[in-house]
Short mmCIF file of C-alpha atoms in Angstrom, two decimals:
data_model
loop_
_atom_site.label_atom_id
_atom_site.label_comp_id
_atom_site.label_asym_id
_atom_site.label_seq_id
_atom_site.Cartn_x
_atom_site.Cartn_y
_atom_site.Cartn_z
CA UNK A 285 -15.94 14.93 -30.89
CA UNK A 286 -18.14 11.73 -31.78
CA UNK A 287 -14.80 10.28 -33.14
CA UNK A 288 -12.92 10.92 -29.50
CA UNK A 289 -16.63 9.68 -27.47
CA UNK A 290 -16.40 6.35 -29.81
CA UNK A 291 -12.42 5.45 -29.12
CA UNK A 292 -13.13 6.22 -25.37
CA UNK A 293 -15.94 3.53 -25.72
CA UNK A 294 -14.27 0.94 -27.34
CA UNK A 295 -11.01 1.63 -25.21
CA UNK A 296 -13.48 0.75 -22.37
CA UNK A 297 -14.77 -2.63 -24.27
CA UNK A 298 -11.22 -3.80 -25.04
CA UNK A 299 -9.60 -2.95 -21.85
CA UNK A 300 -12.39 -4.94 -19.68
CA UNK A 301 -12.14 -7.79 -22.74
CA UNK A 302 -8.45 -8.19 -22.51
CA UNK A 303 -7.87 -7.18 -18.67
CA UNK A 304 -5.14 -5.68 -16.78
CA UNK A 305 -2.17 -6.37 -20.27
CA UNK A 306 -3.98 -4.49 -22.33
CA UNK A 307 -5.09 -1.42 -20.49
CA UNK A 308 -1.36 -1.07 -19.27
CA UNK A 309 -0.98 -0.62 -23.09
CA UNK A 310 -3.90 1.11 -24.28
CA UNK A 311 -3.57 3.77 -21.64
CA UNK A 312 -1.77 6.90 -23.17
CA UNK A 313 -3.42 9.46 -22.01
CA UNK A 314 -4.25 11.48 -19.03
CA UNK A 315 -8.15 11.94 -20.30
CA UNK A 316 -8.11 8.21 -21.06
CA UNK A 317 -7.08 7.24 -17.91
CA UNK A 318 -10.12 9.13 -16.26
CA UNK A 319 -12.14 7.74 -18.70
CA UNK A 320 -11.55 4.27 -17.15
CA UNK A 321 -11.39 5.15 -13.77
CA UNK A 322 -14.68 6.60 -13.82
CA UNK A 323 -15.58 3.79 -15.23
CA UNK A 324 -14.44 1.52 -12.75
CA UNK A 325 -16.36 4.25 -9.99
CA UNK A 326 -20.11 3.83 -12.02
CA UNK A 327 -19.88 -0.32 -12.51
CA UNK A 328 -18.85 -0.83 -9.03
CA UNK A 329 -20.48 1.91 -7.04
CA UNK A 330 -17.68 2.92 -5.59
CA UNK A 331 -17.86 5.91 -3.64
CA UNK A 332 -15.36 9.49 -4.02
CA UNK A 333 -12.32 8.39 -1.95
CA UNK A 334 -11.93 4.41 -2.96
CA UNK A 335 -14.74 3.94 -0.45
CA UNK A 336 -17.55 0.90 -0.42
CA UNK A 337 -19.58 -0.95 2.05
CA UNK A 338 -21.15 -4.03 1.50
CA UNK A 339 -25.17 -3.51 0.08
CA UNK A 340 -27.18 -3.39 3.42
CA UNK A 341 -24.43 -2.32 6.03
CA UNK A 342 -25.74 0.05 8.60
CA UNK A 343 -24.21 1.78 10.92
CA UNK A 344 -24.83 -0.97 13.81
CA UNK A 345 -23.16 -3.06 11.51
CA UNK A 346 -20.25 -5.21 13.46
CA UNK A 347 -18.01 -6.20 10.42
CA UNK A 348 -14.97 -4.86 10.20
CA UNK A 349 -13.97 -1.75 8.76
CA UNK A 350 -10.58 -2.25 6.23
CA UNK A 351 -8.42 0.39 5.39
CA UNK A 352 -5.63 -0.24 2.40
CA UNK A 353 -2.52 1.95 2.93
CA UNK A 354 -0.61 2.31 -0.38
CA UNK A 355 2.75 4.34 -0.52
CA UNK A 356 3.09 6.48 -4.04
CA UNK A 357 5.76 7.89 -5.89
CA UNK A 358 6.30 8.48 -9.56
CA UNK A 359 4.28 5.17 -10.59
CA UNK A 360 1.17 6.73 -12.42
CA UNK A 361 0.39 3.52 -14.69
CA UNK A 362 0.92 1.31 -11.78
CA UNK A 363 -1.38 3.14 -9.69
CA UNK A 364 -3.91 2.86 -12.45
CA UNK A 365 -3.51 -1.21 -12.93
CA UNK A 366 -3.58 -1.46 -9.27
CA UNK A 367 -7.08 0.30 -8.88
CA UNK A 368 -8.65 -0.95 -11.74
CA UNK A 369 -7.86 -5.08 -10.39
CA UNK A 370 -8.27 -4.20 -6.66
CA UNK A 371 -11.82 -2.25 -6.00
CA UNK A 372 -13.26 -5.82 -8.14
CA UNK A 373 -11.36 -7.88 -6.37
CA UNK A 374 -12.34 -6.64 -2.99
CA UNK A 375 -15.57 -6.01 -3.54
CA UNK A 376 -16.07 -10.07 -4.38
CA UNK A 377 -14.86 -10.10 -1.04
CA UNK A 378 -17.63 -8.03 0.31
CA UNK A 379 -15.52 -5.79 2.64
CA UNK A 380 -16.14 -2.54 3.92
CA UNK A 381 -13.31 -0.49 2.92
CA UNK A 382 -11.42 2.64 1.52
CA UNK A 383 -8.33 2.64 -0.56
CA UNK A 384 -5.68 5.28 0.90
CA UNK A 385 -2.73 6.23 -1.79
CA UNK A 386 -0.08 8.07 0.28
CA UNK A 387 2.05 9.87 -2.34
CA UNK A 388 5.74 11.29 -1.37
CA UNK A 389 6.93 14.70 -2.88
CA UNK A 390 9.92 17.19 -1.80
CA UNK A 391 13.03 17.51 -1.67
CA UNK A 392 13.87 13.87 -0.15
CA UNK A 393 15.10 12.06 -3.56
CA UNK A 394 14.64 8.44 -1.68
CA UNK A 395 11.13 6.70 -1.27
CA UNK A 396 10.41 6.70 2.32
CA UNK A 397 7.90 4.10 2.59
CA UNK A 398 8.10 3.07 5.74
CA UNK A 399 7.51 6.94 7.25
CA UNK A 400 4.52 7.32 4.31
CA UNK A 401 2.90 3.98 6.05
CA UNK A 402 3.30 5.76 9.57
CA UNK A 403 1.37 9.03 7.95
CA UNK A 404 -1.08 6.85 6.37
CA UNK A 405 -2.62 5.37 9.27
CA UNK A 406 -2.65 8.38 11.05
CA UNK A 407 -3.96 10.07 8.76
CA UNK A 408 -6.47 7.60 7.99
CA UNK A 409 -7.39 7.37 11.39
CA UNK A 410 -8.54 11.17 11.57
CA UNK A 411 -10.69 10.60 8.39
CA UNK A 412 -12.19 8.08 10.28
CA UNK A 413 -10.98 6.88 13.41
CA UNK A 414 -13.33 3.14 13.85
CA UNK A 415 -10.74 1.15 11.26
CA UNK A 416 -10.44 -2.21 12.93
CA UNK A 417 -7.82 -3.42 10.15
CA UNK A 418 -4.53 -1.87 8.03
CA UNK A 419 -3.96 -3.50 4.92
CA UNK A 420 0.15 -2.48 3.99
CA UNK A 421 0.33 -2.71 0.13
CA UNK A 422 2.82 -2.19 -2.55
CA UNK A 423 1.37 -0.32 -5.31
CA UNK A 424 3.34 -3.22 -7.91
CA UNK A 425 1.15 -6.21 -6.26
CA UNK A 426 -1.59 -7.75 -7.90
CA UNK A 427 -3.88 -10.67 -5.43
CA UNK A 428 -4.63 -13.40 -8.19
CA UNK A 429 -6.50 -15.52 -5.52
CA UNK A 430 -10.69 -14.45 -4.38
CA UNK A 431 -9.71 -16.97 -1.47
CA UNK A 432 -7.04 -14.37 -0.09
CA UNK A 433 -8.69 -12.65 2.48
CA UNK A 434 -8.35 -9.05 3.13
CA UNK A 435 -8.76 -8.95 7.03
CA UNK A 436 -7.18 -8.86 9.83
CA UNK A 437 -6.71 -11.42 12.31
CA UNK A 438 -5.61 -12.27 15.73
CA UNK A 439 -1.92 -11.85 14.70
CA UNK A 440 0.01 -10.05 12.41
CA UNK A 441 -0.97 -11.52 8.87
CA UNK A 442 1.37 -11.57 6.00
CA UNK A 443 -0.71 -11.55 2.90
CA UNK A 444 2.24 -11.96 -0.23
CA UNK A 445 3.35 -15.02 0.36
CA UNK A 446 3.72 -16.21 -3.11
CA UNK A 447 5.02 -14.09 -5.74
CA UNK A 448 5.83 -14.73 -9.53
CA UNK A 449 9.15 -12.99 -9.41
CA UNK A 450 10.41 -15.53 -6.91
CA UNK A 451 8.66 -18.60 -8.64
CA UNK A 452 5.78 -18.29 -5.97
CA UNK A 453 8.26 -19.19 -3.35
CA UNK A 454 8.87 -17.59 -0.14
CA UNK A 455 11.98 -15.43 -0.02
CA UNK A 456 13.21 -16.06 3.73
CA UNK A 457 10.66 -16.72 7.06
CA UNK A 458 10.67 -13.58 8.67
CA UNK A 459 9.36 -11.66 5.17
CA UNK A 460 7.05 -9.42 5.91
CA UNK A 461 6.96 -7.12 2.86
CA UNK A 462 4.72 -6.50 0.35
CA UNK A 463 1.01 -7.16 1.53
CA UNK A 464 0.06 -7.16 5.13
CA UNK A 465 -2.57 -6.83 7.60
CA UNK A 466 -2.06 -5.88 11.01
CA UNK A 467 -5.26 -4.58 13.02
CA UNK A 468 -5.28 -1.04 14.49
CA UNK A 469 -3.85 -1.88 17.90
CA UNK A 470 -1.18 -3.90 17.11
CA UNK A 471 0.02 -1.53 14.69
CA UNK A 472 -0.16 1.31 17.84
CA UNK A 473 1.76 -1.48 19.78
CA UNK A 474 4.82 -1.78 17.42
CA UNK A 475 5.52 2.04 17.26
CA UNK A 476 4.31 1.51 13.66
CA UNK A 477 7.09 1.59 10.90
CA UNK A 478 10.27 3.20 11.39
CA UNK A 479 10.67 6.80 9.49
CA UNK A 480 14.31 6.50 9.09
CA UNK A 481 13.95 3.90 5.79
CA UNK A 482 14.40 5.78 2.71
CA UNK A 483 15.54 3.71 -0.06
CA UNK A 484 14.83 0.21 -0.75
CA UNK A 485 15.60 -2.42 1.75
CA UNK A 486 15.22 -2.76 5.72
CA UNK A 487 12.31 -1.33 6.58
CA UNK A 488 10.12 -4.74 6.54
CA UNK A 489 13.38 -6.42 8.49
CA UNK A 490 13.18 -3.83 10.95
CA UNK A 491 9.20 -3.94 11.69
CA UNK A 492 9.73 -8.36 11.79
CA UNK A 493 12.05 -7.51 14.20
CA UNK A 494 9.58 -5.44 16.35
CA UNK A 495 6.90 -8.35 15.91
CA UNK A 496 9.65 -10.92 17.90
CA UNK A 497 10.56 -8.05 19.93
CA UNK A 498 6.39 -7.76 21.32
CA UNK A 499 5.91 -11.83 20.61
CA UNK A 500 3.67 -11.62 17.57
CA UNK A 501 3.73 -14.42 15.45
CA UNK A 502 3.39 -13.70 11.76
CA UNK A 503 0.30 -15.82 9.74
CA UNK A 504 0.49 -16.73 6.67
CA UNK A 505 -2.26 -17.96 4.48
CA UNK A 506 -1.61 -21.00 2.28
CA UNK A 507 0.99 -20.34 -1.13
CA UNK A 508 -1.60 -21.94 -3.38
CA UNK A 509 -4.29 -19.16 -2.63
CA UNK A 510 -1.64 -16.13 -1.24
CA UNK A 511 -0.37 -15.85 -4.75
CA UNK A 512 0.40 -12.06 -6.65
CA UNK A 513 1.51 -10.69 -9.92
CA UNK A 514 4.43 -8.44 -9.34
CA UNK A 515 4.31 -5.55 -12.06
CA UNK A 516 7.63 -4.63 -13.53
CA UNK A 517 9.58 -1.98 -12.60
CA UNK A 518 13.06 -0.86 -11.82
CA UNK A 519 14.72 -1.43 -8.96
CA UNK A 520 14.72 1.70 -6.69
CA UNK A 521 18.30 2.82 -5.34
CA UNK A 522 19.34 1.42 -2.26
CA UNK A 523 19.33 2.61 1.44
CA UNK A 524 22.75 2.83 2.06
CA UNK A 525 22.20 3.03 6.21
CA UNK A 526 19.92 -0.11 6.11
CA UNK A 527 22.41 -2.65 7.99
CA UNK A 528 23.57 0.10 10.83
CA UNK A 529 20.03 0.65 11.08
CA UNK A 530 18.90 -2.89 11.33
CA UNK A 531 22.13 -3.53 13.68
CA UNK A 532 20.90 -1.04 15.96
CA UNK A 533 17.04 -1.58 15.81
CA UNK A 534 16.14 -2.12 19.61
CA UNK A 535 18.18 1.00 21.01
CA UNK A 536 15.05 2.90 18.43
CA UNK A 537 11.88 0.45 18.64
CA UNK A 538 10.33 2.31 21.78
CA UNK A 539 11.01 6.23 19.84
CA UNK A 540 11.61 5.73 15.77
CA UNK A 541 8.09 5.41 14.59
CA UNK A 542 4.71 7.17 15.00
CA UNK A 543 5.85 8.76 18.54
CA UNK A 544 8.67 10.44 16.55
CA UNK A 545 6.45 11.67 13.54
CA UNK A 546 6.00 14.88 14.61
CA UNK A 547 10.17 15.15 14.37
CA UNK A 548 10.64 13.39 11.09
CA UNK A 549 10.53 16.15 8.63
CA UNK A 550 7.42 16.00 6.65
CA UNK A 551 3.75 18.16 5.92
CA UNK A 552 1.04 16.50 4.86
CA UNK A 553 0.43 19.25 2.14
CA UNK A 554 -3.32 18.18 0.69
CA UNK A 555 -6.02 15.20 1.71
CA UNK A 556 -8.63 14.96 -1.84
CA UNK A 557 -11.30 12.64 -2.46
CA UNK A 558 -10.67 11.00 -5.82
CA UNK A 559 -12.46 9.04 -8.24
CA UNK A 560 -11.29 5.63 -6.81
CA UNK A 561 -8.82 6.32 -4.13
CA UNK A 562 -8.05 9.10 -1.13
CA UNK A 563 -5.29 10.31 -2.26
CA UNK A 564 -2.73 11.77 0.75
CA UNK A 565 0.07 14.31 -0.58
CA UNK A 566 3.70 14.52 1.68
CA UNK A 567 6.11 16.33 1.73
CA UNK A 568 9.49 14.98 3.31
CA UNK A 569 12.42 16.92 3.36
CA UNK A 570 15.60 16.26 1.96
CA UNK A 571 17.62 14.23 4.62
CA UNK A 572 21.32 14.74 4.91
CA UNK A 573 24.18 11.95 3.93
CA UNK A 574 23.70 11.34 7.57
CA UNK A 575 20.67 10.12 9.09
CA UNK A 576 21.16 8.25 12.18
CA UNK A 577 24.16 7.84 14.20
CA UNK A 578 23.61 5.21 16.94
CA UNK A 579 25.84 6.83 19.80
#
């Protein structure tokens, strides 16, 4: 027993000593990784359900109130990294948010992300419906920058602008994948995401194209301070209806999003409060070859 206590403390030392490398490594264990996350819960006071609030806020307070959407699936040391750098990072930042990890199970073998964003700010909402601000995140994406604000502001805001895995460069203009912040109404405006998307690619083209459609100009803050680690990973299959979807994205802006969520085949089957995070369990059913046929 005092053998297992004493590698639990010095797993703690090393893994704050050495950062996010070495606890990817270190981490082997399911007990271990509570260990840490506790951990992470005492140091920074963060509350059951990824929640904080800046020391002092009250209830008349007037800053705004963040929540951080993160679709799940199958990434379990990911998640951990992710936790461990983010509740620091905005904390430093001194915002008053909670971190939401939307996790996708069932019979659906593709990674619906852009349905699992849809459930996670309505679901957020009913947990507590006076969010100002959505922050989109990929669970791989790692902020290097203090200076990178996680707000909202008058427009849609595209946060990952600068990536390692593309040489800090931006892909293409219209990008708006990976981080972003769009406040509460906007987000309402746009029909949300659309819950067709399962597999990778298209459903970050198709919500660009809804910002042009409603006039909203993406921001972008500047690539020296917008800059983000990418964890690796492998690349997750392809959607193979992503270009008939994309071709045919206006004749579903007004319906294929959160006013169709009721239709698109999924239970929310648990909401738990967590050491660091709120975690939001979904089932989606298993789609067929055929999802959307545009006559």
């Amino acid at each position: 027993m005092r053998q297992m206590r004493l590698r639990r403390l010095i797993l703690l030392q090393v893994a704050c000593a050495l950062g996010l490398t070495a606890y990817l490594n270190l981490v082997k264990t399911s007990v271990e990784r509570k260990t840490l996350q506790k951990a992470v819960r005492t140091d920074g006071n963060v509350g059951f359900g990824g929640k904080w609030s800046p020391p002092g806020r009250n209830l008349s307070s007037t800053s705004e109130k963040v929540a951080i959407l993160v679709p799940f699936r199958d990434r379990e040391e990911h998640l951990d990294i992710f936790l461990r750098h983010m509740h620091p990072f905005l904390q430093r930042q001194g915002i008053d948010y909670v971190i939401y990890v939307i996790e996708q199970h069932g019979g659906e073998p593709m990674f619906c992300k852009g349905l699992l964003y849809n459930v996670g700010y309505t679901e957020a909402l009913k947990d507590d419906p006076t969010y100002d601000c959505f922050i989109l995140h990929d669970v791989d994406l790692l902020p290097e920058d203090d200076r990178n604000l996680y707000t909202c502001s008058k427009s849609p805001l595209h946060l990952s602008v600068a990536i390692d895995k593309f040489d800090y460069n931006l892909p293409y203009t219209d990008l708006f994948g990976g981080v972003s912040a769009i406040t509460k109404s906007h987000y309402r405006l746009l029909n949300g995401y659309s819950n067709l998307f399962c597999g990778w690619g298209g459903e970050d083209d198709d919500m660009s194209l809804r910002l042009k459609r409603h006039m909203l100009e993406i921001s972008r803050p500047e690539k020296d301070v917008a800059r983000y680690k990418m964890l690796p990973h492998n690349h997750t299959k392809e959607n193979p209806q992503r270009y008939i979807l994309l071709r045919h994205w206006l004749a579903r802006a007004m319906t294929d999003g959160l006013k169709s969520l009721h239709t698109a085949g999924y239970n929310v089957t648990s909401t738990s409060h967590r050491e660091l995070y709120t975690h939001i369990l979904v089932n989606i059913s298993k789609r067929g070859a055929e999802v959307y046929h545009p006559w």
